[in-house]
Coordinates of C-alpha atoms in Angstrom, one line a residue:
Chain A
M1 CA 0.2 -0.1 0.1
N2 CA 1.6 3.5 -0.9
S3 CA 2.4 5.4 2.4
T4 CA 0.4 8.6 1.5
Y5 CA -2.4 6.7 1.0
S6 CA -2.1 4.8 4.0
K7 CA -1.8 8.0 6.4
A8 CA -4.3 9.2 4.3
Y9 CA -6.9 6.5 5.6
T10 CA -5.4 6.9 9.3
E11 CA -6.6 11.3 9.3
V12 CA -10.3 9.9 7.6
L13 CA -10.7 7.4 9.9
E14 CA -9.9 10.1 12.8
I15 CA -12.3 12.9 11.0
I16 CA -15.3 10.5 10.2
R17 CA -14.9 9.4 14.3
H18 CA -16.4 13.2 15.1
L19 CA -19.2 12.7 12.4
S20 CA -22.7 11.9 13.9
K21 CA -23.2 9.0 14.1
E22 CA -26.3 9.1 11.8
E23 CA -23.7 9.9 9.2
Y24 CA -21.4 8.0 10.9
E25 CA -23.7 5.2 10.0
K26 CA -24.3 5.8 6.1
I27 CA -20.8 5.2 5.4
P28 CA -20.3 1.3 4.3
K29 CA -18.5 -1.2 7.2
E30 CA -16.8 -2.9 4.1
K31 CA -15.6 0.7 3.4
I32 CA -14.6 1.9 7.0
E33 CA -13.2 -1.7 7.2
F34 CA -10.8 -0.8 3.7
Y35 CA -9.6 1.8 5.0
T36 CA -8.7 0.3 9.1
V37 CA -6.8 -2.5 7.2
N38 CA -4.8 -0.1 4.8
K39 CA -4.1 2.2 7.5
D40 CA -0.6 3.3 8.9
N41 CA -0.8 1.9 12.4
N42 CA 2.2 3.8 13.2
Y43 CA 0.9 7.2 12.2
V44 CA -0.6 8.9 14.8
F45 CA -3.4 12.0 13.9
K46 CA -5.4 13.6 16.3
I47 CA -8.7 16.4 15.3
N48 CA -8.8 18.6 17.7
P49 CA -12.7 19.7 18.1
N50 CA -11.8 23.0 19.3
I51 CA -10.7 24.2 15.6
N52 CA -11.7 24.7 12.7
L53 CA -11.4 22.0 10.1
S54 CA -9.4 24.8 7.7
K55 CA -6.6 25.1 10.4
Q56 CA -6.5 20.8 11.1
N57 CA -3.2 20.1 8.5
I58 CA -5.5 17.4 6.7
S59 CA -3.1 16.6 3.6
P60 CA -4.4 16.8 0.2
E61 CA -5.1 12.9 0.0
A62 CA -7.4 12.2 2.8
N63 CA -9.2 15.8 1.7
A64 CA -10.1 14.0 -1.5
I65 CA -11.0 10.8 0.1
L66 CA -13.4 13.0 1.8
V67 CA -14.8 14.4 -1.1
S68 CA -15.4 11.4 -2.2
I69 CA -17.3 10.1 0.3
Y70 CA -19.1 12.9 0.8
K71 CA -20.0 13.1 -3.7
E72 CA -20.7 9.0 -3.5
Y73 CA -23.5 8.9 -0.4
F74 CA -24.0 12.0 0.9
A75 CA -25.1 14.4 -1.9
N76 CA -28.0 14.5 -3.7
E77 CA -27.8 14.8 -7.8
K78 CA -27.7 17.8 -8.0
Q79 CA -25.0 18.9 -5.4
K80 CA -23.1 16.3 -7.2
E81 CA -23.6 18.1 -10.0
V82 CA -21.7 21.4 -8.9
L83 CA -19.3 19.3 -6.7
N84 CA -18.1 18.4 -10.2
Q85 CA -18.2 22.0 -11.5
L86 CA -15.9 23.0 -8.5
L87 CA -13.8 19.8 -8.4
I88 CA -12.9 20.9 -12.4
E89 CA -12.5 24.6 -11.3
N90 CA -10.3 24.3 -9.1
Q91 CA -8.1 21.3 -11.5
K92 CA -8.2 24.8 -13.5
L93 CA -7.1 27.2 -10.9
H94 CA -4.5 24.4 -10.2
N95 CA -3.1 24.2 -13.6
E96 CA -3.3 28.3 -13.8
E97 CA -1.0 28.8 -10.7
K98 CA 1.5 26.3 -11.9
V99 CA 1.9 28.5 -15.1
E100 CA 0.8 32.2 -13.7
F101 CA 3.5 31.9 -11.5
N102 CA 6.5 30.4 -12.5
P103 CA 8.8 33.1 -12.0
D104 CA 10.2 32.3 -15.6
E105 CA 7.3 33.0 -17.6
A106 CA 6.5 36.3 -15.2
F107 CA 10.0 37.6 -16.2
K108 CA 11.2 36.0 -19.7
D109 CA 9.8 39.8 -21.7
N110 CA 9.8 42.6 -21.2
L111 CA 6.3 43.8 -19.6
E112 CA 5.3 46.5 -21.6
D113 CA 5.6 44.9 -24.6
N114 CA 3.8 42.1 -24.3
N115 CA 0.7 43.5 -22.3
I116 CA 0.9 42.1 -19.5
D117 CA -1.7 43.2 -16.7
N118 CA 1.2 44.6 -14.2
D119 CA -1.5 45.1 -11.7
K120 CA -1.7 41.5 -11.7
L121 CA 1.7 40.4 -11.2
L122 CA 2.3 43.0 -8.5
L123 CA -0.6 41.6 -6.7
P124 CA 1.1 39.3 -3.9
I125 CA 0.2 35.1 -4.2
E126 CA -2.1 35.9 -1.1
S127 CA -4.5 38.4 -2.6
I128 CA -5.1 36.1 -5.8
D129 CA -4.9 32.8 -3.4
E130 CA -7.7 34.8 -1.2
K131 CA -9.9 36.4 -4.0
W132 CA -9.8 32.2 -5.6
Y133 CA -10.4 31.3 -1.7
N134 CA -13.6 34.1 -1.8
K135 CA -15.1 33.1 -4.7
I136 CA -14.4 29.5 -4.1
L137 CA -16.5 30.0 -0.8
D138 CA -19.7 31.8 -2.8
F139 CA -20.2 28.9 -5.0
I140 CA -19.7 26.7 -2.1
R141 CA -22.2 28.6 0.0
S142 CA -24.9 28.4 -2.9
L143 CA -24.2 25.2 -3.3
F144 CA -24.9 24.3 0.5
N145 CA -27.8 26.9 0.9
K146 CA -31.0 25.4 0.6
N147 CA -32.3 27.4 -1.3
Chain B
M1 CA -26.5 18.4 16.6
K2 CA -24.6 20.6 19.5
I3 CA -26.0 21.0 22.9
G4 CA -25.1 24.6 24.3
G5 CA -25.7 27.2 27.3
S6 CA -24.9 30.6 27.9
I7 CA -22.6 30.9 30.4
C8 CA -20.9 33.5 32.5
F9 CA -17.6 34.4 33.4
Q10 CA -17.9 33.7 37.1
L11 CA -19.6 30.6 36.3
T12 CA -16.1 29.8 34.7
D13 CA -13.9 31.2 37.5
I14 CA -15.6 28.4 39.6
F15 CA -15.1 26.1 37.6
E16 CA -11.6 26.5 37.6
I17 CA -11.0 26.5 41.4
I18 CA -13.2 22.7 41.7
D19 CA -10.5 21.2 39.1
D20 CA -7.7 23.4 41.4
K21 CA -5.6 20.4 42.2
S22 CA -3.2 22.4 44.8
L23 CA -6.6 23.0 46.9
T24 CA -8.2 20.4 49.4
L25 CA -11.6 19.8 49.4
E26 CA -12.1 22.7 52.2
E27 CA -9.9 25.2 50.9
K28 CA -12.0 24.8 48.1
M29 CA -15.3 25.2 49.5
K30 CA -13.5 28.5 51.6
K31 CA -12.4 30.0 48.1
I32 CA -15.8 29.5 46.3
Q33 CA -17.6 31.1 49.4
K34 CA -15.7 34.1 48.8
Y35 CA -15.8 34.7 45.3
Q36 CA -19.5 33.8 45.5
E37 CA -19.6 37.0 48.6
S38 CA -17.5 38.4 46.6
I39 CA -19.8 38.8 43.3
I40 CA -23.1 40.0 45.4
S41 CA -20.9 42.8 45.9
E42 CA -20.3 45.8 43.5
G43 CA -17.4 46.5 41.8
S44 CA -16.5 43.3 40.4
G45 CA -19.1 43.2 37.3
I46 CA -19.2 44.4 33.4
K47 CA -18.7 47.4 33.5
V48 CA -20.2 49.9 30.6
G49 CA -18.9 53.2 31.2
N50 CA -20.1 54.1 34.6
N51 CA -22.4 51.7 34.5
V52 CA -22.3 48.3 36.0
I53 CA -24.8 46.0 33.6
G54 CA -27.4 43.3 34.1
S55 CA -31.1 44.0 36.5
Y56 CA -30.2 41.2 39.3
N57 CA -27.9 42.2 42.2
G58 CA -25.7 44.6 40.1
F59 CA -24.0 41.8 37.5
F60 CA -24.4 40.0 34.6
V61 CA -24.6 36.9 36.3
F62 CA -27.8 34.6 35.5
G63 CA -29.0 33.0 38.9
N64 CA -27.9 32.9 42.5
I65 CA -24.5 31.5 42.1
Y66 CA -23.7 32.8 45.4
R67 CA -26.4 30.3 47.2
L68 CA -25.4 27.5 45.2
D69 CA -23.7 24.9 48.1
Y70 CA -20.2 23.0 46.3
D71 CA -21.8 19.5 45.0
S72 CA -24.5 21.1 43.5
L73 CA -21.7 23.6 41.4
V74 CA -19.9 20.3 41.1
R75 CA -22.7 18.4 39.2
I76 CA -23.3 21.7 37.4
K77 CA -19.6 21.7 36.0
E78 CA -19.8 17.8 35.6
H79 CA -23.2 19.1 32.8
V80 CA -21.4 21.6 31.3
E81 CA -18.9 19.5 30.8
K82 CA -20.6 15.7 30.0
N83 CA -23.2 17.2 28.2
L84 CA -22.9 21.1 26.4
S85 CA -21.0 21.1 23.4
S86 CA -21.3 24.3 22.7
L87 CA -21.2 27.9 25.3
T88 CA -22.2 31.3 24.2
C89 CA -21.4 34.2 26.9
D90 CA -24.5 35.6 28.6
A91 CA -22.6 40.0 28.2
E92 CA -19.1 39.1 28.0
M93 CA -18.3 39.3 24.3
K94 CA -21.3 42.2 23.7
M95 CA -20.6 45.4 22.1
G96 CA -20.8 47.3 25.3
A97 CA -18.6 44.9 27.5
I98 CA -15.7 44.6 25.1
L99 CA -15.4 48.6 23.9
S100 CA -14.3 50.3 26.6
G101 CA -13.2 53.7 25.4
Y102 CA -12.1 55.5 22.6
D103 CA -8.0 56.7 22.9
I104 CA -7.9 60.4 21.1
D105 CA -3.8 60.0 20.8
S106 CA -3.3 56.4 19.6
H107 CA -6.6 57.4 16.9
D108 CA -7.8 53.8 17.9
I109 CA -10.5 51.8 20.1
K110 CA -10.1 50.7 23.3
Y111 CA -11.1 47.3 23.9
N112 CA -11.7 44.9 27.2
F113 CA -11.4 41.2 26.0
K114 CA -10.3 39.8 30.2
F115 CA -14.2 38.4 30.8
A116 CA -14.5 37.4 27.3
D117 CA -11.7 35.7 27.5
K118 CA -12.3 34.1 30.0
V119 CA -15.3 32.1 29.4
Y120 CA -13.3 32.1 25.5
N121 CA -10.4 29.9 26.5
Y122 CA -12.9 27.8 28.7
A123 CA -14.3 26.0 25.8
M124 CA -11.2 26.0 23.8
K125 CA -9.5 24.5 26.8
N126 CA -12.5 22.3 27.7
G127 CA -13.0 21.1 24.4
K128 CA -16.3 23.2 23.5
D129 CA -17.2 25.0 20.6
I130 CA -18.6 28.5 20.9
R131 CA -21.2 31.1 19.3
G132 CA -20.1 34.5 19.0
H133 CA -22.5 36.5 20.5
T134 CA -23.4 39.7 19.5
L135 CA -22.3 42.1 16.9
V136 CA -25.2 44.8 15.6
W137 CA -27.1 45.3 19.2
H138 CA -29.9 47.6 20.2
N139 CA -28.6 47.5 23.9
F140 CA -25.5 49.4 25.5
E141 CA -24.8 51.1 22.4
P142 CA -21.5 52.5 22.0
R143 CA -22.9 56.2 20.6
E144 CA -20.1 58.3 23.1
I145 CA -16.9 56.0 21.6
I146 CA -18.4 56.0 17.6
N147 CA -18.8 59.6 18.3
E148 CA -15.5 60.5 19.5
Y149 CA -13.5 58.3 16.5
I150 CA -15.8 59.8 13.9
E151 CA -15.2 63.3 15.5
D152 CA -12.0 62.5 15.4
R153 CA -11.8 61.3 11.8
L154 CA -13.3 65.1 10.8
G155 CA -11.3 66.7 12.8
C156 CA -14.5 68.5 14.3
T157 CA -17.1 67.4 16.0
I158 CA -19.9 66.3 14.1
D159 CA -22.9 68.9 14.9
E160 CA -19.9 71.1 13.4
Y161 CA -19.4 69.1 10.5
K162 CA -23.5 69.0 9.8
E163 CA -23.4 72.6 9.3
K164 CA -20.5 72.7 6.9
Y165 CA -21.4 69.9 4.8
P166 CA -25.2 69.5 5.2
D167 CA -24.7 67.5 2.0
N168 CA -22.6 65.0 2.5
F169 CA -22.4 65.1 6.4
V170 CA -24.4 61.7 6.4
E171 CA -22.7 60.1 3.6
K172 CA -20.1 60.2 5.7
R173 CA -21.1 59.8 9.3
K174 CA -22.4 56.1 7.8
D175 CA -19.0 55.5 5.6
L176 CA -17.0 56.1 9.0
T177 CA -19.4 54.2 11.0
K178 CA -18.8 51.5 8.8
E179 CA -15.4 51.6 9.2
F180 CA -15.7 51.3 12.9
L181 CA -17.6 48.6 12.8
G182 CA -15.1 47.0 10.2
S183 CA -12.3 47.4 12.5
Y184 CA -14.2 45.8 15.6
M185 CA -15.2 42.4 13.7
K186 CA -11.9 42.2 12.6
K187 CA -10.5 42.5 15.9
M188 CA -13.0 40.5 17.6
G189 CA -12.5 37.7 14.2
E190 CA -8.6 38.0 15.4
Q191 CA -9.8 37.7 19.1
Y192 CA -11.8 35.0 18.9
P193 CA -10.8 32.8 15.7
N194 CA -12.7 29.8 17.1
C195 CA -16.3 31.0 16.7
Y196 CA -18.5 29.2 15.1
C197 CA -21.0 31.7 14.0
W198 CA -21.5 35.4 15.3
D199 CA -25.4 36.4 15.4
V200 CA -23.9 39.6 13.6
I201 CA -27.5 40.9 14.1
N202 CA -29.4 41.1 16.8
E203 CA -33.2 42.0 17.9
I204 CA -33.1 44.4 15.3
V205 CA -37.2 43.9 15.2
S206 CA -39.4 46.6 17.1
D207 CA -41.7 44.5 19.6
D208 CA -44.2 47.2 18.4
V209 CA -45.3 45.6 15.3
C210 CA -47.4 43.2 17.6
N211 CA -48.7 45.9 20.2
K212 CA -49.9 48.4 17.4
E213 CA -50.6 49.7 14.0
L214 CA -47.6 50.8 12.6
S215 CA -47.4 54.3 10.8
E216 CA -46.8 53.6 6.9
E217 CA -42.9 56.1 7.8
D218 CA -42.8 53.0 10.1
D219 CA -40.7 50.1 9.1
G220 CA -41.2 48.0 12.2
L221 CA -37.1 48.4 12.4
R222 CA -36.1 49.3 16.4
H223 CA -34.5 52.5 15.7
S224 CA -31.4 51.9 16.9
L225 CA -27.7 53.4 16.7
W226 CA -26.7 51.5 13.9
Y227 CA -30.1 52.4 11.6
E228 CA -29.6 55.9 12.7
Y229 CA -25.7 56.1 11.1
L230 CA -26.1 52.8 9.1
G231 CA -29.2 53.6 7.5
K232 CA -32.3 51.0 7.5
E233 CA -30.7 48.8 5.9
F234 CA -28.2 48.9 8.0
Y235 CA -28.7 45.4 8.6
I236 CA -26.7 44.2 5.2
D237 CA -23.7 47.0 5.8
A238 CA -23.6 44.8 9.0
L239 CA -23.4 41.3 7.1
E240 CA -21.2 42.5 4.5
L241 CA -18.9 44.0 7.4
A242 CA -18.6 40.3 8.9
R243 CA -18.2 38.0 6.0
E244 CA -15.3 40.2 4.7
H245 CA -13.8 41.2 8.6
L246 CA -15.0 38.5 10.0
P247 CA -12.7 34.9 9.3
Q248 CA -13.9 33.2 6.1
E249 CA -15.8 30.3 8.2
T250 CA -17.5 31.7 10.2
K251 CA -21.5 30.9 10.0
L252 CA -23.3 34.8 9.9
I253 CA -26.6 34.6 12.0
Y254 CA -29.5 36.4 12.6
N255 CA -30.2 36.6 15.8
E256 CA -34.6 37.3 17.0
Y257 CA -36.9 36.8 19.4
G258 CA -40.6 37.0 19.9
E259 CA -40.7 34.8 16.5
Q260 CA -43.9 32.9 18.6
H261 CA -46.0 36.3 17.5
K262 CA -47.6 36.1 14.0
E263 CA -46.9 39.7 13.3
K264 CA -43.2 39.4 14.5
R265 CA -42.5 36.1 12.9
E266 CA -43.3 37.7 9.5
K267 CA -41.2 40.8 10.1
I268 CA -38.4 39.1 10.5
L269 CA -39.3 37.3 7.6
E270 CA -39.9 39.9 5.7
I271 CA -36.3 41.0 7.2
I272 CA -34.9 37.7 5.8
E273 CA -36.2 38.0 2.4
K274 CA -34.6 41.5 1.6
I275 CA -31.6 40.0 2.8
K276 CA -32.0 37.2 -0.1
E277 CA -32.7 39.1 -2.4
Y278 CA -29.9 41.5 -1.7
E279 CA -27.6 37.8 -2.0
K280 CA -29.8 37.3 -5.4
K281 CA -28.8 40.7 -7.1
E282 CA -24.9 40.5 -5.5
G283 CA -24.1 36.9 -6.1
K284 CA -23.2 36.1 -3.4
V285 CA -24.3 34.3 0.4
L286 CA -24.1 36.5 3.3
L287 CA -26.7 34.8 5.8
D288 CA -25.9 31.5 6.9
G289 CA -28.4 30.7 9.3
I290 CA -31.4 33.1 11.4
G291 CA -31.2 32.2 15.5
I292 CA -34.0 31.8 16.4
Q293 CA -34.3 32.7 20.5
S294 CA -36.8 30.8 21.4
H295 CA -38.3 32.8 24.4
Y296 CA -41.6 31.3 25.5
S297 CA -44.0 31.4 27.8
I298 CA -45.8 28.1 29.0
D299 CA -49.2 29.4 27.5
V300 CA -47.0 29.4 23.6
T301 CA -48.5 26.0 22.1
E302 CA -47.1 23.3 20.1
K303 CA -48.6 24.3 17.1
Q304 CA -47.4 28.2 17.1
I305 CA -43.7 25.8 18.1
E306 CA -44.7 23.8 15.2
D307 CA -45.5 27.2 12.8
I308 CA -42.4 28.6 13.4
Y309 CA -39.8 26.0 12.3
S310 CA -42.3 25.5 9.5
D311 CA -41.7 29.4 8.4
F312 CA -38.1 29.6 8.4
A313 CA -37.0 26.2 7.3
K314 CA -39.0 27.6 3.8
T315 CA -36.7 30.6 3.4
G316 CA -33.8 28.1 3.1
K317 CA -31.3 29.1 6.3
K318 CA -30.3 27.2 8.5
I319 CA -31.9 26.9 11.8
Q320 CA -30.3 27.5 15.0
I321 CA -32.6 27.6 18.4
T322 CA -29.7 30.0 20.3
E323 CA -31.7 31.1 23.7
I324 CA -34.9 28.5 24.5
D325 CA -36.4 29.0 27.4
I326 CA -40.4 27.8 28.8
I327 CA -40.7 30.1 32.0
S328 CA -43.5 27.8 34.0
D329 CA -44.7 27.5 37.7
T330 CA -43.0 25.1 39.3
S331 CA -45.9 24.3 41.0
K332 CA -48.2 23.4 38.2
K333 CA -48.1 22.3 34.5
N334 CA -44.9 20.3 34.6
E335 CA -46.9 18.1 31.8
K336 CA -46.9 21.2 29.2
F337 CA -43.9 22.2 30.2
N338 CA -42.6 18.4 29.3
K339 CA -44.6 18.5 26.3
L340 CA -43.2 21.4 24.6
W341 CA -39.9 20.9 25.4
Q342 CA -39.7 17.0 23.2
K343 CA -41.8 18.8 21.1
E344 CA -38.6 21.5 20.5
F345 CA -36.5 18.6 20.7
E346 CA -38.5 16.1 17.8
L347 CA -38.8 20.0 15.1
A348 CA -35.3 20.0 16.2
Q349 CA -34.1 17.1 14.8
K350 CA -36.9 17.5 11.9
Y351 CA -35.7 20.7 10.5
G352 CA -31.8 19.9 11.0
V353 CA -31.2 22.6 13.3
D354 CA -27.0 22.2 14.0
S355 CA -27.3 24.3 17.2
F356 CA -29.8 24.1 20.1
T357 CA -28.2 26.7 23.3
G358 CA -30.4 27.3 26.3
W359 CA -30.3 30.9 28.1
G360 CA -28.2 30.0 30.9
I361 CA -27.4 27.1 32.0
C362 CA -29.9 25.1 34.8
D363 CA -32.7 26.3 36.4
S364 CA -30.6 28.0 39.3
L365 CA -28.8 30.1 36.6
N366 CA -30.5 31.7 34.6
W367 CA -32.1 35.3 34.3
Y368 CA -35.4 34.0 36.1
A369 CA -33.6 31.8 38.8
N370 CA -35.5 33.0 42.5
R371 CA -38.9 33.6 41.3
G372 CA -41.0 30.8 41.4
V373 CA -40.4 28.8 38.1
Q374 CA -38.8 26.2 36.1
L375 CA -37.3 27.4 32.4
T376 CA -34.4 24.4 31.4
M377 CA -34.0 21.0 30.1
V378 CA -31.6 20.7 33.7
D379 CA -33.0 21.2 37.5
E380 CA -31.2 23.8 40.1
S381 CA -28.6 21.5 41.1
G382 CA -27.4 20.4 37.7
N383 CA -29.1 17.3 36.9
V384 CA -31.0 16.5 32.9
K385 CA -34.3 16.5 33.8
D386 CA -36.0 13.3 32.4
F387 CA -37.8 15.0 29.1
A388 CA -34.2 15.4 28.4
R389 CA -32.0 13.2 28.8
N390 CA -33.2 11.2 25.6
F391 CA -32.0 14.1 23.6
I392 CA -28.9 15.0 25.2
E393 CA -27.7 11.7 24.9
K394 CA -28.3 11.4 21.8
A395 CA -26.6 14.7 20.5
R396 CA -23.7 14.0 22.9
E397 CA -23.2 11.0 20.6
N398 CA -22.9 12.7 17.7
N399 CA -20.9 14.9 16.4
N400 CA -17.9 17.9 15.8
F401 CA -18.7 18.7 12.2
S402 CA -21.1 17.6 9.4
I403 CA -19.7 15.6 6.7
E404 CA -21.1 19.0 4.5
D405 CA -18.8 21.1 6.3
V406 CA -15.7 18.2 5.7
A407 CA -16.6 18.4 2.2
K408 CA -16.6 22.4 2.2
N409 CA -12.9 22.3 4.1
A410 CA -11.4 19.7 1.1
I411 CA -13.4 21.6 -1.9
L412 CA -11.7 24.7 0.0
K413 CA -8.1 23.6 0.4
G414 CA -8.2 23.2 -3.5
T415 CA -9.1 19.7 -3.9
T416 CA -8.8 18.9 -7.8
L417 CA -10.7 16.7 -9.4
A418 CA -7.6 14.3 -10.7
Q419 CA -6.9 13.9 -6.6
V420 CA -10.5 12.4 -6.3
E421 CA -10.3 10.4 -9.1
A422 CA -6.5 9.0 -8.1
C423 CA -7.9 7.7 -4.5
E424 CA -11.2 6.1 -6.3
N425 CA -8.3 4.2 -8.6
I426 CA -6.3 3.3 -5.8
E427 CA -9.2 2.3 -3.7
A428 CA -10.4 0.2 -6.9
K429 CA -7.6 -1.2 -7.1
E430 CA -6.2 -2.2 -3.9
K431 CA -10.0 -3.9 -3.5
E432 CA -9.6 -5.8 -6.4
M433 CA -5.8 -7.0 -5.8
V434 CA -8.1 -8.6 -2.5
R435 CA -10.2 -10.3 -4.8
E436 CA -8.0 -12.3 -6.5
G437 CA -6.2 -13.3 -3.6
V438 CA -2.8 -11.0 -4.0
S439 CA -2.2 -9.7 -0.3
I440 CA -1.8 -5.9 0.0
N441 CA 2.0 -6.0 2.1
E442 CA 2.8 -7.5 -1.7

């Protein structure tokens, strides 16, 4: 078993332990057994219930598994559809960031000659991230809002 | 579902004494007695300007804390630790308690986090969630402090500015009030980053909507400082500022009471609709949920309670029960009291309420204590009443997070389609190998 995923299974088991009994029971037993058998027993991962999930160190693999669980066992058709759009959006942003913030790309030519948006380049990466973050957050709020 | 109670710093101080391992039982009892005595003497409560806020013995502590014996306090502490997963400050996080003035030299707002810190730190140390309560409220308005803040930036008094620039006075005052409120919210978000929600707007509808025919000019809103300085859509400004300045994950709540009265409920629903219209127009969600305070008398009917849940659920916003108590004479009507609570539990589950908070902790620690009434799910000595046991136990088995929270967080962390597909493929592959008899460890 890939050790990254073994660790992710440890994280997933710890996180779903904090779900309500009803939600926990919606996840098939075989799935939980699979994670239990394949988890990394030497890896210690603890969720602090006081702290918002966003501030806890959850690996990208564990997050991906959790999205997959949500999609498979909890989301309705509309939510699945929007969730997929969000995943695609994230994928695009992920790919764009790689290009956008490649220093070789940014500095290879004279900025003025190439009509590159100076403001955008001068913007700190955090600001762009924040913008993206808010955009996705708005999307998510609409997704989970019952309207 | 989080089960909560409102709590004051005096109680968390006492809990700390009970926890103090360096003291003997006798020393703890003496220290608590001394502390209880200090509570009833003027001067140790939460001060707002020159006043100590609260109507009971001069302090904002609900109930007869100084009369409770040691064993009862220990049982109440056990109840808080075992059964409650969410706490709300009685008064400590209200603007009147937090703001302590304006410093003209540093041009900065002065804050006093001393009391709120005690409750927040207790919550964090004991694994409790905490509701932020409250930001924009009509009581204990910081008019003097805001005026000083504004005048310092105008370079003259408000009246002088108004006389000099009558045309842009209102707009200028609004801008500076927004700046003030934004700074305040930012500071609160930084000081208390783990509040899972904030009552951003609190009790904005006037009780007059139930009592009299409103004139055409009367919009049914409380004409508070916020209304005066920010305009009649102050609640939208407040939500916009909260979204901008509080931590992004914080749920923004409109908290209101009097919802059992049809006229008032209609007004509250009208406000929510206005917020939704604005959200639609702007393409964003500002309001995450509605806090139904649920302060009822024993005369409330089950039908009324059903209507409340049903009407608010139709708005599409999440529902929280934020300050529930049902006032009942202790000598009679126990049956109805129990039934009303059970109806509340049933509906809270039916409508997916994520936070169910009582005002006060138990019958001896709430704002009606000593008046021969019972209000809460917990008796005077900290024992959960029979009718509430199942509900509290079921809620306790639950949760710190919902699967929805978990999925949202993963998306915000940038989870991509490729990552999800990769984890699904790995799982499928591993399962295939097991089916074919190949050991995972090979």
